[in-house]
CSV table of C-alpha atoms in Angstrom, one decimal:
chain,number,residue,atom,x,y,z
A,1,UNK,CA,1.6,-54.5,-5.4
A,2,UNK,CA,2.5,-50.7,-6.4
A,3,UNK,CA,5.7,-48.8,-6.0
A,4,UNK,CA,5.6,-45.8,-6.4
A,5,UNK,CA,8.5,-43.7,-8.4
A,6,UNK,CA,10.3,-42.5,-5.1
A,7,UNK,CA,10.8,-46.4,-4.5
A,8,UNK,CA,12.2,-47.1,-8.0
A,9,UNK,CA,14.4,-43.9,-7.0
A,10,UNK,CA,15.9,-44.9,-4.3
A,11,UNK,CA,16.6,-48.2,-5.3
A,12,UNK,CA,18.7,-47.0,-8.8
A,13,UNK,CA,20.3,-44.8,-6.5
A,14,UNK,CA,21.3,-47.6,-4.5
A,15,UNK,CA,22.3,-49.9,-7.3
A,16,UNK,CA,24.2,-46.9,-9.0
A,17,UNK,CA,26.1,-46.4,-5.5
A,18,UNK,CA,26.7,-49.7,-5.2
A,19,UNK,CA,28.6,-50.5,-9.0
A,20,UNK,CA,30.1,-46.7,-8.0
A,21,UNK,CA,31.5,-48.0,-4.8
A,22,UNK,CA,33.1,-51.1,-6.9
A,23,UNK,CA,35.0,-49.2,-9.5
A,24,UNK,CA,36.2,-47.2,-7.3
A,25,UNK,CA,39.5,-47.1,-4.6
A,26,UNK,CA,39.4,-47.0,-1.0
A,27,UNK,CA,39.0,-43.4,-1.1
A,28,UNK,CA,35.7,-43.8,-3.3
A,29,UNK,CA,37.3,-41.4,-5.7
A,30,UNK,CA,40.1,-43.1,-7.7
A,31,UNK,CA,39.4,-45.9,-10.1
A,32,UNK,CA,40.5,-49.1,-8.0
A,33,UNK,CA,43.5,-50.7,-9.8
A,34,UNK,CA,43.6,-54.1,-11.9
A,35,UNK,CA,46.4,-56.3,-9.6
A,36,UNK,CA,50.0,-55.2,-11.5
A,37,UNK,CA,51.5,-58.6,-12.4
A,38,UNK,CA,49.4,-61.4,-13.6
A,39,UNK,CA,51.7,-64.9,-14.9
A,40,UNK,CA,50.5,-67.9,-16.6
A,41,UNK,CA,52.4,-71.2,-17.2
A,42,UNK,CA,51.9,-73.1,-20.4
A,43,UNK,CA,53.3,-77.0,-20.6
A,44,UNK,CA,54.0,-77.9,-24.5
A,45,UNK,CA,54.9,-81.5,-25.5
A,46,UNK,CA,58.3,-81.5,-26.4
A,47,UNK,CA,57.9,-82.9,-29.8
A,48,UNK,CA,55.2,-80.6,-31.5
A,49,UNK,CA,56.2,-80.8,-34.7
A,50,UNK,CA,57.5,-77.1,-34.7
A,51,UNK,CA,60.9,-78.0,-34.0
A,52,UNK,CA,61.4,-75.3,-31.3
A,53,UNK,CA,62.0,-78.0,-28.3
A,54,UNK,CA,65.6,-77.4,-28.5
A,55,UNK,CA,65.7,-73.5,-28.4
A,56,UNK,CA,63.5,-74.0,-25.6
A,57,UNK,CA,65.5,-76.3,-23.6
A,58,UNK,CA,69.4,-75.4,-24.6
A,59,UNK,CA,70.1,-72.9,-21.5
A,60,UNK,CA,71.8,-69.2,-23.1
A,61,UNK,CA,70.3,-70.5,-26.4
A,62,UNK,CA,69.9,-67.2,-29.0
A,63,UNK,CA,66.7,-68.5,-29.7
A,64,UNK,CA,64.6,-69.3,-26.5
A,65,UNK,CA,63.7,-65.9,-25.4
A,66,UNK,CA,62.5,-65.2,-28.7
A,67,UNK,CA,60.4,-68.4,-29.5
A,68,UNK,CA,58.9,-68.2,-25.3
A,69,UNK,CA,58.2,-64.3,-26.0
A,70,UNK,CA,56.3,-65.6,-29.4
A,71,UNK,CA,54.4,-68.2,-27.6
A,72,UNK,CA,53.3,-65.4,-24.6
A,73,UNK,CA,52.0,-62.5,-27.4
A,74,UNK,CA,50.1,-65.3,-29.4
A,75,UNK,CA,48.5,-66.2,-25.9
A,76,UNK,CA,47.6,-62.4,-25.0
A,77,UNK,CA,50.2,-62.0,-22.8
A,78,UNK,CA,53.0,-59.3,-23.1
A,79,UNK,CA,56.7,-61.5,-22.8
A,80,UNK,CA,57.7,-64.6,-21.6
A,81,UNK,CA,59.0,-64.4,-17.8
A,82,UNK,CA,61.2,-67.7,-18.1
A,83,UNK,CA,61.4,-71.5,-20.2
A,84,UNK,CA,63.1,-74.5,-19.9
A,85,UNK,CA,61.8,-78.3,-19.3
A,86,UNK,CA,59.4,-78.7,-16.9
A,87,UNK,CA,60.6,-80.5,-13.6
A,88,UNK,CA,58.8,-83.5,-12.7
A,89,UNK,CA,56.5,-81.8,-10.0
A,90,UNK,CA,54.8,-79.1,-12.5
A,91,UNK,CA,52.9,-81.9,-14.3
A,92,UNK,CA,50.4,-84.8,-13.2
A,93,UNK,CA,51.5,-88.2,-12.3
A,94,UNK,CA,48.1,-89.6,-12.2
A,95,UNK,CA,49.5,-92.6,-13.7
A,96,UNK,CA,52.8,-94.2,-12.3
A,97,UNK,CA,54.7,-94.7,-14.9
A,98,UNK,CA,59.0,-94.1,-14.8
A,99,UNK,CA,60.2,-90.4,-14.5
A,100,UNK,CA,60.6,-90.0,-18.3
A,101,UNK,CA,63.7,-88.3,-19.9
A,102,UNK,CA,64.3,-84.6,-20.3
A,103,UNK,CA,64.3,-84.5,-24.1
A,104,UNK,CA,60.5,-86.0,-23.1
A,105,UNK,CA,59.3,-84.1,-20.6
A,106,UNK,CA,57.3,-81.1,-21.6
A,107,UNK,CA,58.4,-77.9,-22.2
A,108,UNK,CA,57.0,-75.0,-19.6
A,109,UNK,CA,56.8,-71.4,-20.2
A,110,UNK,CA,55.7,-68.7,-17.8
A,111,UNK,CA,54.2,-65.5,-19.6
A,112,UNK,CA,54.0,-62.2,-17.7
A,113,UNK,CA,51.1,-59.3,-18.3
């Protein structure tokens, strides 16, 4: 089968259009923006060996916000948006087991973009 070079045209005009039409706003002119606010939340075991558990878990400690920031920027992320123990519904209970203690439940922190 031959095509001739009008086809092939009009179909990278198409394509072009097309990857145009997805870069850009609803006006077709303006870039389309990324969404503003993007949070992750990371659960850490609450004995890792760094000993940071308890700056992480002591409410109005001096060093939580800096050791949760710390975490966030070595993830790619820009701050930490809040940190404390994890409550019993924000991990898995695959396996029944008793509710363990605070000082063993993991640690959660919530980075922000």
């Amino acid at each position: 089968m031959r095509r001739t070079a009008a086809g092939f045209l009009a179909i990278a005009f198409a394509t072009a259009g097309l990857a145009h039409a997805a870069l850009a706003g609803s006006d077709g002119e303006t870039p389309a923006k990324a969404p503003s606010h993007v949070e992750k939340t990371f659960l850490l075991p609450s004995s890792d060996g760094y000993g940071v558990g308890e700056c992480l878990t002591t409410p109005g400690s001096s060093c939580g916000q800096v050791v949760a920031n710390a975490w966030c920027e070595a993830q790619g992320y820009a701050a930490a948006n809040s940190y404390g123990v994890a409550a019993a519904d924000e991990y898995t209970g695959a396996i029944s087991q008793p509710t363990p203690a605070p000082t063993e439940r993991p640690i959660r922190i919530t980075c922000q973009d």
